[in-house]
Amino acid sequence: MAEKIEDILEKCLERIFKGESIDDSLKAYPERAPELEPLLKTGFALIRKSPTVQPSPEFKAKARTQLQGMLAAKSEEAEKRPKVPIWHRKWAVAVTAILAILFAGTGAVVASANALPDKPLYPVKLAVEQV
């Protein structure tokens, strides 16, 4: 299977950052060079310039204000939600377990209705008939 262009681009950019030239990286993938060259040049230019891009103080202040507002709204939302006591959750687990056992037992009784003496559910059938 042919290697994806994304993977090749990543490998070539890593080689360039280790000191290899763009042309040397392209020589490693001659069949993909026409497609790869503009991507490498653009990617390298973007990464080279990225450390110089800094947000303005106004942008930082606005972003901080928005973030604080969102956090405050989330905490208010959390406070409005009804809190369920831990014992409610424990009771819910216990009731769920009891219901699961009852359903499993009922299933065994129903399944044993046609059991013959040589079947594993026959003792269940006998026990139900004696009740």
PDB file of N, CA and C in Angstrom, residues 5-76:
ATOM      1  N   ILE A   5       0.217  10.810   1.870  1.00  0.00           N
ATOM      2  CA  ILE A   5       0.950  12.061   1.681  1.00  0.00           C
ATOM      3  C   ILE A   5       1.174  12.764   3.017  1.00  0.00           C
ATOM      4  N   GLU A   6       0.220  12.621   3.957  1.00  0.00           N
ATOM      5  CA  GLU A   6       0.362  13.258   5.267  1.00  0.00           C
ATOM      6  C   GLU A   6       1.571  12.699   6.009  1.00  0.00           C
ATOM      7  N   ASP A   7       1.733  11.372   5.942  1.00  0.00           N
ATOM      8  CA  ASP A   7       2.857  10.731   6.624  1.00  0.00           C
ATOM      9  C   ASP A   7       4.183  11.133   5.984  1.00  0.00           C
ATOM     10  N   ILE A   8       4.198  11.178   4.661  1.00  0.00           N
ATOM     11  CA  ILE A   8       5.420  11.578   3.950  1.00  0.00           C
ATOM     12  C   ILE A   8       5.775  13.024   4.300  1.00  0.00           C
ATOM     13  N   LEU A   9       4.771  13.897   4.321  1.00  0.00           N
ATOM     14  CA  LEU A   9       4.999  15.304   4.648  1.00  0.00           C
ATOM     15  C   LEU A   9       5.587  15.441   6.047  1.00  0.00           C
ATOM     16  N   GLU A  10       5.038  14.705   6.993  1.00  0.00           N
ATOM     17  CA  GLU A  10       5.543  14.765   8.366  1.00  0.00           C
ATOM     18  C   GLU A  10       7.002  14.305   8.437  1.00  0.00           C
ATOM     19  N   LYS A  11       7.314  13.209   7.759  1.00  0.00           N
ATOM     20  CA  LYS A  11       8.692  12.703   7.757  1.00  0.00           C
ATOM     21  C   LYS A  11       9.644  13.712   7.127  1.00  0.00           C
ATOM     22  N   CYS A  12       9.229  14.303   6.013  1.00  0.00           N
ATOM     23  CA  CYS A  12      10.087  15.279   5.332  1.00  0.00           C
ATOM     24  C   CYS A  12      10.315  16.519   6.198  1.00  0.00           C
ATOM     25  N   LEU A  13       9.276  17.003   6.864  1.00  0.00           N
ATOM     26  CA  LEU A  13       9.446  18.172   7.733  1.00  0.00           C
ATOM     27  C   LEU A  13      10.389  17.854   8.890  1.00  0.00           C
ATOM     28  N   GLU A  14      10.292  16.644   9.431  1.00  0.00           N
ATOM     29  CA  GLU A  14      11.221  16.245  10.493  1.00  0.00           C
ATOM     30  C   GLU A  14      12.657  16.241   9.971  1.00  0.00           C
ATOM     31  N   ARG A  15      12.860  15.750   8.762  1.00  0.00           N
ATOM     32  CA  ARG A  15      14.206  15.722   8.169  1.00  0.00           C
ATOM     33  C   ARG A  15      14.736  17.145   7.977  1.00  0.00           C
ATOM     34  N   ILE A  16      13.862  18.036   7.537  1.00  0.00           N
ATOM     35  CA  ILE A  16      14.276  19.424   7.312  1.00  0.00           C
ATOM     36  C   ILE A  16      14.695  20.073   8.629  1.00  0.00           C
ATOM     37  N   PHE A  17      13.952  19.819   9.691  1.00  0.00           N
ATOM     38  CA  PHE A  17      14.305  20.403  10.983  1.00  0.00           C
ATOM     39  C   PHE A  17      15.575  19.795  11.563  1.00  0.00           C
ATOM     40  N   LYS A  18      15.949  18.633  11.097  1.00  0.00           N
ATOM     41  CA  LYS A  18      17.209  18.026  11.530  1.00  0.00           C
ATOM     42  C   LYS A  18      18.386  18.534  10.696  1.00  0.00           C
ATOM     43  N   GLY A  19      18.113  19.418   9.738  1.00  0.00           N
ATOM     44  CA  GLY A  19      19.188  20.031   8.975  1.00  0.00           C
ATOM     45  C   GLY A  19      19.233  19.673   7.506  1.00  0.00           C
ATOM     46  N   GLU A  20      18.379  18.811   7.057  1.00  0.00           N
ATOM     47  CA  GLU A  20      18.365  18.410   5.650  1.00  0.00           C
ATOM     48  C   GLU A  20      17.666  19.492   4.824  1.00  0.00           C
ATOM     49  N   SER A  21      18.043  19.637   3.583  1.00  0.00           N
ATOM     50  CA  SER A  21      17.403  20.641   2.729  1.00  0.00           C
ATOM     51  C   SER A  21      16.081  20.092   2.173  1.00  0.00           C
ATOM     52  N   ILE A  22      15.263  20.999   1.668  1.00  0.00           N
ATOM     53  CA  ILE A  22      13.983  20.601   1.075  1.00  0.00           C
ATOM     54  C   ILE A  22      14.230  19.701  -0.132  1.00  0.00           C
ATOM     55  N   ASP A  23      15.239  20.046  -0.934  1.00  0.00           N
ATOM     56  CA  ASP A  23      15.547  19.237  -2.123  1.00  0.00           C
ATOM     57  C   ASP A  23      15.968  17.817  -1.749  1.00  0.00           C
ATOM     58  N   ASP A  24      16.764  17.688  -0.678  1.00  0.00           N
ATOM     59  CA  ASP A  24      17.175  16.348  -0.236  1.00  0.00           C
ATOM     60  C   ASP A  24      15.965  15.532   0.222  1.00  0.00           C
ATOM     61  N   SER A  25      15.040  16.194   0.912  1.00  0.00           N
ATOM     62  CA  SER A  25      13.826  15.499   1.355  1.00  0.00           C
ATOM     63  C   SER A  25      12.990  15.057   0.161  1.00  0.00           C
ATOM     64  N   LEU A  26      12.923  15.893  -0.860  1.00  0.00           N
ATOM     65  CA  LEU A  26      12.145  15.551  -2.056  1.00  0.00           C
ATOM     66  C   LEU A  26      12.775  14.387  -2.813  1.00  0.00           C
ATOM     67  N   LYS A  27      14.105  14.286  -2.768  1.00  0.00           N
ATOM     68  CA  LYS A  27      14.787  13.189  -3.458  1.00  0.00           C
ATOM     69  C   LYS A  27      14.438  11.835  -2.849  1.00  0.00           C
ATOM     70  N   ALA A  28      14.061  11.827  -1.579  1.00  0.00           N
ATOM     71  CA  ALA A  28      13.685  10.569  -0.924  1.00  0.00           C
ATOM     72  C   ALA A  28      12.352  10.043  -1.458  1.00  0.00           C
ATOM     73  N   TYR A  29      11.520  10.930  -2.000  1.00  0.00           N
ATOM     74  CA  TYR A  29      10.202  10.548  -2.531  1.00  0.00           C
ATOM     75  C   TYR A  29      10.025  11.161  -3.921  1.00  0.00           C
ATOM     76  N   PRO A  30      10.783  10.715  -4.917  1.00  0.00           N
ATOM     77  CA  PRO A  30      10.720  11.350  -6.241  1.00  0.00           C
ATOM     78  C   PRO A  30       9.353  11.227  -6.909  1.00  0.00           C
ATOM     79  N   GLU A  31       8.646  10.139  -6.666  1.00  0.00           N
ATOM     80  CA  GLU A  31       7.342   9.958  -7.311  1.00  0.00           C
ATOM     81  C   GLU A  31       6.292  10.914  -6.749  1.00  0.00           C
ATOM     82  N   ARG A  32       6.491  11.408  -5.512  1.00  0.00           N
ATOM     83  CA  ARG A  32       5.524  12.316  -4.887  1.00  0.00           C
ATOM     84  C   ARG A  32       6.032  13.760  -4.861  1.00  0.00           C
ATOM     85  N   ALA A  33       7.220  14.008  -5.440  1.00  0.00           N
ATOM     86  CA  ALA A  33       7.859  15.330  -5.368  1.00  0.00           C
ATOM     87  C   ALA A  33       6.983  16.464  -5.896  1.00  0.00           C
ATOM     88  N   PRO A  34       6.308  16.327  -7.050  1.00  0.00           N
ATOM     89  CA  PRO A  34       5.492  17.450  -7.538  1.00  0.00           C
ATOM     90  C   PRO A  34       4.382  17.842  -6.557  1.00  0.00           C
ATOM     91  N   GLU A  35       3.816  16.862  -5.906  1.00  0.00           N
ATOM     92  CA  GLU A  35       2.739  17.123  -4.948  1.00  0.00           C
ATOM     93  C   GLU A  35       3.308  17.603  -3.614  1.00  0.00           C
ATOM     94  N   LEU A  36       4.475  17.115  -3.270  1.00  0.00           N
ATOM     95  CA  LEU A  36       5.071  17.348  -1.962  1.00  0.00           C
ATOM     96  C   LEU A  36       5.782  18.697  -1.851  1.00  0.00           C
ATOM     97  N   GLU A  37       6.393  19.161  -2.931  1.00  0.00           N
ATOM     98  CA  GLU A  37       7.215  20.378  -2.871  1.00  0.00           C
ATOM     99  C   GLU A  37       6.453  21.604  -2.363  1.00  0.00           C
ATOM    100  N   PRO A  38       5.275  21.945  -2.922  1.00  0.00           N
ATOM    101  CA  PRO A  38       4.581  23.133  -2.399  1.00  0.00           C
ATOM    102  C   PRO A  38       4.140  22.957  -0.945  1.00  0.00           C
ATOM    103  N   LEU A  39       3.779  21.741  -0.585  1.00  0.00           N
ATOM    104  CA  LEU A  39       3.372  21.491   0.801  1.00  0.00           C
ATOM    105  C   LEU A  39       4.546  21.677   1.757  1.00  0.00           C
ATOM    106  N   LEU A  40       5.707  21.169   1.374  1.00  0.00           N
ATOM    107  CA  LEU A  40       6.895  21.307   2.216  1.00  0.00           C
ATOM    108  C   LEU A  40       7.289  22.769   2.380  1.00  0.00           C
ATOM    109  N   LYS A  41       7.286  23.501   1.281  1.00  0.00           N
ATOM    110  CA  LYS A  41       7.673  24.913   1.351  1.00  0.00           C
ATOM    111  C   LYS A  41       6.702  25.704   2.228  1.00  0.00           C
ATOM    112  N   THR A  42       5.421  25.452   2.051  1.00  0.00           N
ATOM    113  CA  THR A  42       4.418  26.151   2.854  1.00  0.00           C
ATOM    114  C   THR A  42       4.523  25.750   4.321  1.00  0.00           C
ATOM    115  N   GLY A  43       4.603  24.461   4.581  1.00  0.00           N
ATOM    116  CA  GLY A  43       4.705  23.980   5.959  1.00  0.00           C
ATOM    117  C   GLY A  43       5.940  24.500   6.654  1.00  0.00           C
ATOM    118  N   PHE A  44       7.069  24.486   5.954  1.00  0.00           N
ATOM    119  CA  PHE A  44       8.310  24.971   6.543  1.00  0.00           C
ATOM    120  C   PHE A  44       8.217  26.465   6.840  1.00  0.00           C
ATOM    121  N   ALA A  45       7.636  27.232   5.907  1.00  0.00           N
ATOM    122  CA  ALA A  45       7.492  28.676   6.113  1.00  0.00           C
ATOM    123  C   ALA A  45       6.581  28.974   7.301  1.00  0.00           C
ATOM    124  N   LEU A  46       5.500  28.236   7.421  1.00  0.00           N
ATOM    125  CA  LEU A  46       4.575  28.453   8.539  1.00  0.00           C
ATOM    126  C   LEU A  46       5.230  28.133   9.874  1.00  0.00           C
ATOM    127  N   ILE A  47       5.911  27.019   9.928  1.00  0.00           N
ATOM    128  CA  ILE A  47       6.535  26.618  11.188  1.00  0.00           C
ATOM    129  C   ILE A  47       7.674  27.566  11.544  1.00  0.00           C
ATOM    130  N   ARG A  48       8.415  28.018  10.556  1.00  0.00           N
ATOM    131  CA  ARG A  48       9.525  28.933  10.812  1.00  0.00           C
ATOM    132  C   ARG A  48       9.016  30.267  11.355  1.00  0.00           C
ATOM    133  N   LYS A  49       7.858  30.725  10.888  1.00  0.00           N
ATOM    134  CA  LYS A  49       7.321  32.014  11.320  1.00  0.00           C
ATOM    135  C   LYS A  49       6.447  31.907  12.565  1.00  0.00           C
ATOM    136  N   SER A  50       6.026  30.731  12.926  1.00  0.00           N
ATOM    137  CA  SER A  50       5.079  30.586  14.030  1.00  0.00           C
ATOM    138  C   SER A  50       5.583  31.121  15.361  1.00  0.00           C
ATOM    139  N   PRO A  51       6.863  31.019  15.727  1.00  0.00           N
ATOM    140  CA  PRO A  51       7.274  31.577  17.011  1.00  0.00           C
ATOM    141  C   PRO A  51       7.141  33.100  17.067  1.00  0.00           C
ATOM    142  N   THR A  52       7.132  33.771  15.920  1.00  0.00           N
ATOM    143  CA  THR A  52       7.049  35.229  15.924  1.00  0.00           C
ATOM    144  C   THR A  52       5.614  35.731  16.037  1.00  0.00           C
ATOM    145  N   VAL A  53       4.629  34.879  15.881  1.00  0.00           N
ATOM    146  CA  VAL A  53       3.236  35.295  15.971  1.00  0.00           C
ATOM    147  C   VAL A  53       2.846  35.327  17.446  1.00  0.00           C
ATOM    148  N   GLN A  54       2.452  36.502  17.918  1.00  0.00           N
ATOM    149  CA  GLN A  54       2.047  36.677  19.308  1.00  0.00           C
ATOM    150  C   GLN A  54       0.678  37.353  19.345  1.00  0.00           C
ATOM    151  N   PRO A  55      -0.224  36.894  20.211  1.00  0.00           N
ATOM    152  CA  PRO A  55      -1.525  37.557  20.317  1.00  0.00           C
ATOM    153  C   PRO A  55      -1.363  38.944  20.954  1.00  0.00           C
ATOM    154  N   SER A  56      -2.218  39.854  20.543  1.00  0.00           N
ATOM    155  CA  SER A  56      -2.156  41.218  21.081  1.00  0.00           C
ATOM    156  C   SER A  56      -2.664  41.219  22.522  1.00  0.00           C
ATOM    157  N   PRO A  57      -2.272  42.209  23.317  1.00  0.00           N
ATOM    158  CA  PRO A  57      -2.760  42.290  24.702  1.00  0.00           C
ATOM    159  C   PRO A  57      -4.286  42.408  24.765  1.00  0.00           C
ATOM    160  N   GLU A  58      -4.884  43.097  23.780  1.00  0.00           N
ATOM    161  CA  GLU A  58      -6.348  43.222  23.759  1.00  0.00           C
ATOM    162  C   GLU A  58      -7.001  41.857  23.559  1.00  0.00           C
ATOM    163  N   PHE A  59      -6.431  41.080  22.644  1.00  0.00           N
ATOM    164  CA  PHE A  59      -6.966  39.738  22.393  1.00  0.00           C
ATOM    165  C   PHE A  59      -6.841  38.878  23.647  1.00  0.00           C
ATOM    166  N   LYS A  60      -5.686  38.948  24.311  1.00  0.00           N
ATOM    167  CA  LYS A  60      -5.485  38.161  25.534  1.00  0.00           C
ATOM    168  C   LYS A  60      -6.506  38.541  26.602  1.00  0.00           C
ATOM    169  N   ALA A  61      -6.731  39.855  26.769  1.00  0.00           N
ATOM    170  CA  ALA A  61      -7.679  40.318  27.781  1.00  0.00           C
ATOM    171  C   ALA A  61      -9.095  39.861  27.449  1.00  0.00           C
ATOM    172  N   LYS A  62      -9.473  39.979  26.182  1.00  0.00           N
ATOM    173  CA  LYS A  62     -10.817  39.567  25.767  1.00  0.00           C
ATOM    174  C   LYS A  62     -10.997  38.060  25.952  1.00  0.00           C
ATOM    175  N   ALA A  63      -9.981  37.278  25.567  1.00  0.00           N
ATOM    176  CA  ALA A  63     -10.060  35.822  25.715  1.00  0.00           C
ATOM    177  C   ALA A  63     -10.155  35.432  27.185  1.00  0.00           C
ATOM    178  N   ARG A  64      -9.387  36.115  28.040  1.00  0.00           N
ATOM    179  CA  ARG A  64      -9.424  35.819  29.473  1.00  0.00           C
ATOM    180  C   ARG A  64     -10.814  36.111  30.042  1.00  0.00           C
ATOM    181  N   THR A  65     -11.391  37.252  29.645  1.00  0.00           N
ATOM    182  CA  THR A  65     -12.726  37.626  30.118  1.00  0.00           C
ATOM    183  C   THR A  65     -13.767  36.604  29.661  1.00  0.00           C
ATOM    184  N   GLN A  66     -13.689  36.195  28.398  1.00  0.00           N
ATOM    185  CA  GLN A  66     -14.636  35.201  27.884  1.00  0.00           C
ATOM    186  C   GLN A  66     -14.499  33.878  28.627  1.00  0.00           C
ATOM    187  N   LEU A  67     -13.268  33.455  28.860  1.00  0.00           N
ATOM    188  CA  LEU A  67     -13.032  32.193  29.554  1.00  0.00           C
ATOM    189  C   LEU A  67     -13.574  32.244  30.973  1.00  0.00           C
ATOM    190  N   GLN A  68     -13.321  33.342  31.674  1.00  0.00           N
ATOM    191  CA  GLN A  68     -13.824  33.469  33.036  1.00  0.00           C
ATOM    192  C   GLN A  68     -15.349  33.475  33.057  1.00  0.00           C
ATOM    193  N   GLY A  69     -15.964  34.138  32.078  1.00  0.00           N
ATOM    194  CA  GLY A  69     -17.427  34.138  31.992  1.00  0.00           C
ATOM    195  C   GLY A  69     -17.982  32.748  31.752  1.00  0.00           C
ATOM    196  N   MET A  70     -17.324  32.004  30.870  1.00  0.00           N
ATOM    197  CA  MET A  70     -17.776  30.639  30.588  1.00  0.00           C
ATOM    198  C   MET A  70     -17.616  29.745  31.817  1.00  0.00           C
ATOM    199  N   LEU A  71     -16.510  29.895  32.534  1.00  0.00           N
ATOM    200  CA  LEU A  71     -16.295  29.098  33.743  1.00  0.00           C
ATOM    201  C   LEU A  71     -17.331  29.432  34.812  1.00  0.00           C
ATOM    202  N   ALA A  72     -17.650  30.718  34.959  1.00  0.00           N
ATOM    203  CA  ALA A  72     -18.658  31.123  35.934  1.00  0.00           C
ATOM    204  C   ALA A  72     -20.020  30.544  35.566  1.00  0.00           C
ATOM    205  N   ALA A  73     -20.363  30.578  34.285  1.00  0.00           N
ATOM    206  CA  ALA A  73     -21.647  30.020  33.842  1.00  0.00           C
ATOM    207  C   ALA A  73     -21.704  28.520  34.107  1.00  0.00           C
ATOM    208  N   LYS A  74     -20.591  27.819  33.864  1.00  0.00           N
ATOM    209  CA  LYS A  74     -20.557  26.371  34.111  1.00  0.00           C
ATOM    210  C   LYS A  74     -20.719  26.071  35.593  1.00  0.00           C
ATOM    211  N   SER A  75     -20.074  26.863  36.463  1.00  0.00           N
ATOM    212  CA  SER A  75     -20.186  26.585  37.896  1.00  0.00           C
ATOM    213  C   SER A  75     -21.601  26.882  38.390  1.00  0.00           C
ATOM    214  N   GLU A  76     -22.246  27.927  37.835  1.00  0.00           N
ATOM    215  CA  GLU A  76     -23.641  28.208  38.196  1.00  0.00           C
ATOM    216  C   GLU A  76     -24.548  27.069  37.752  1.00  0.00           C
TER     217      GLU A  76
END
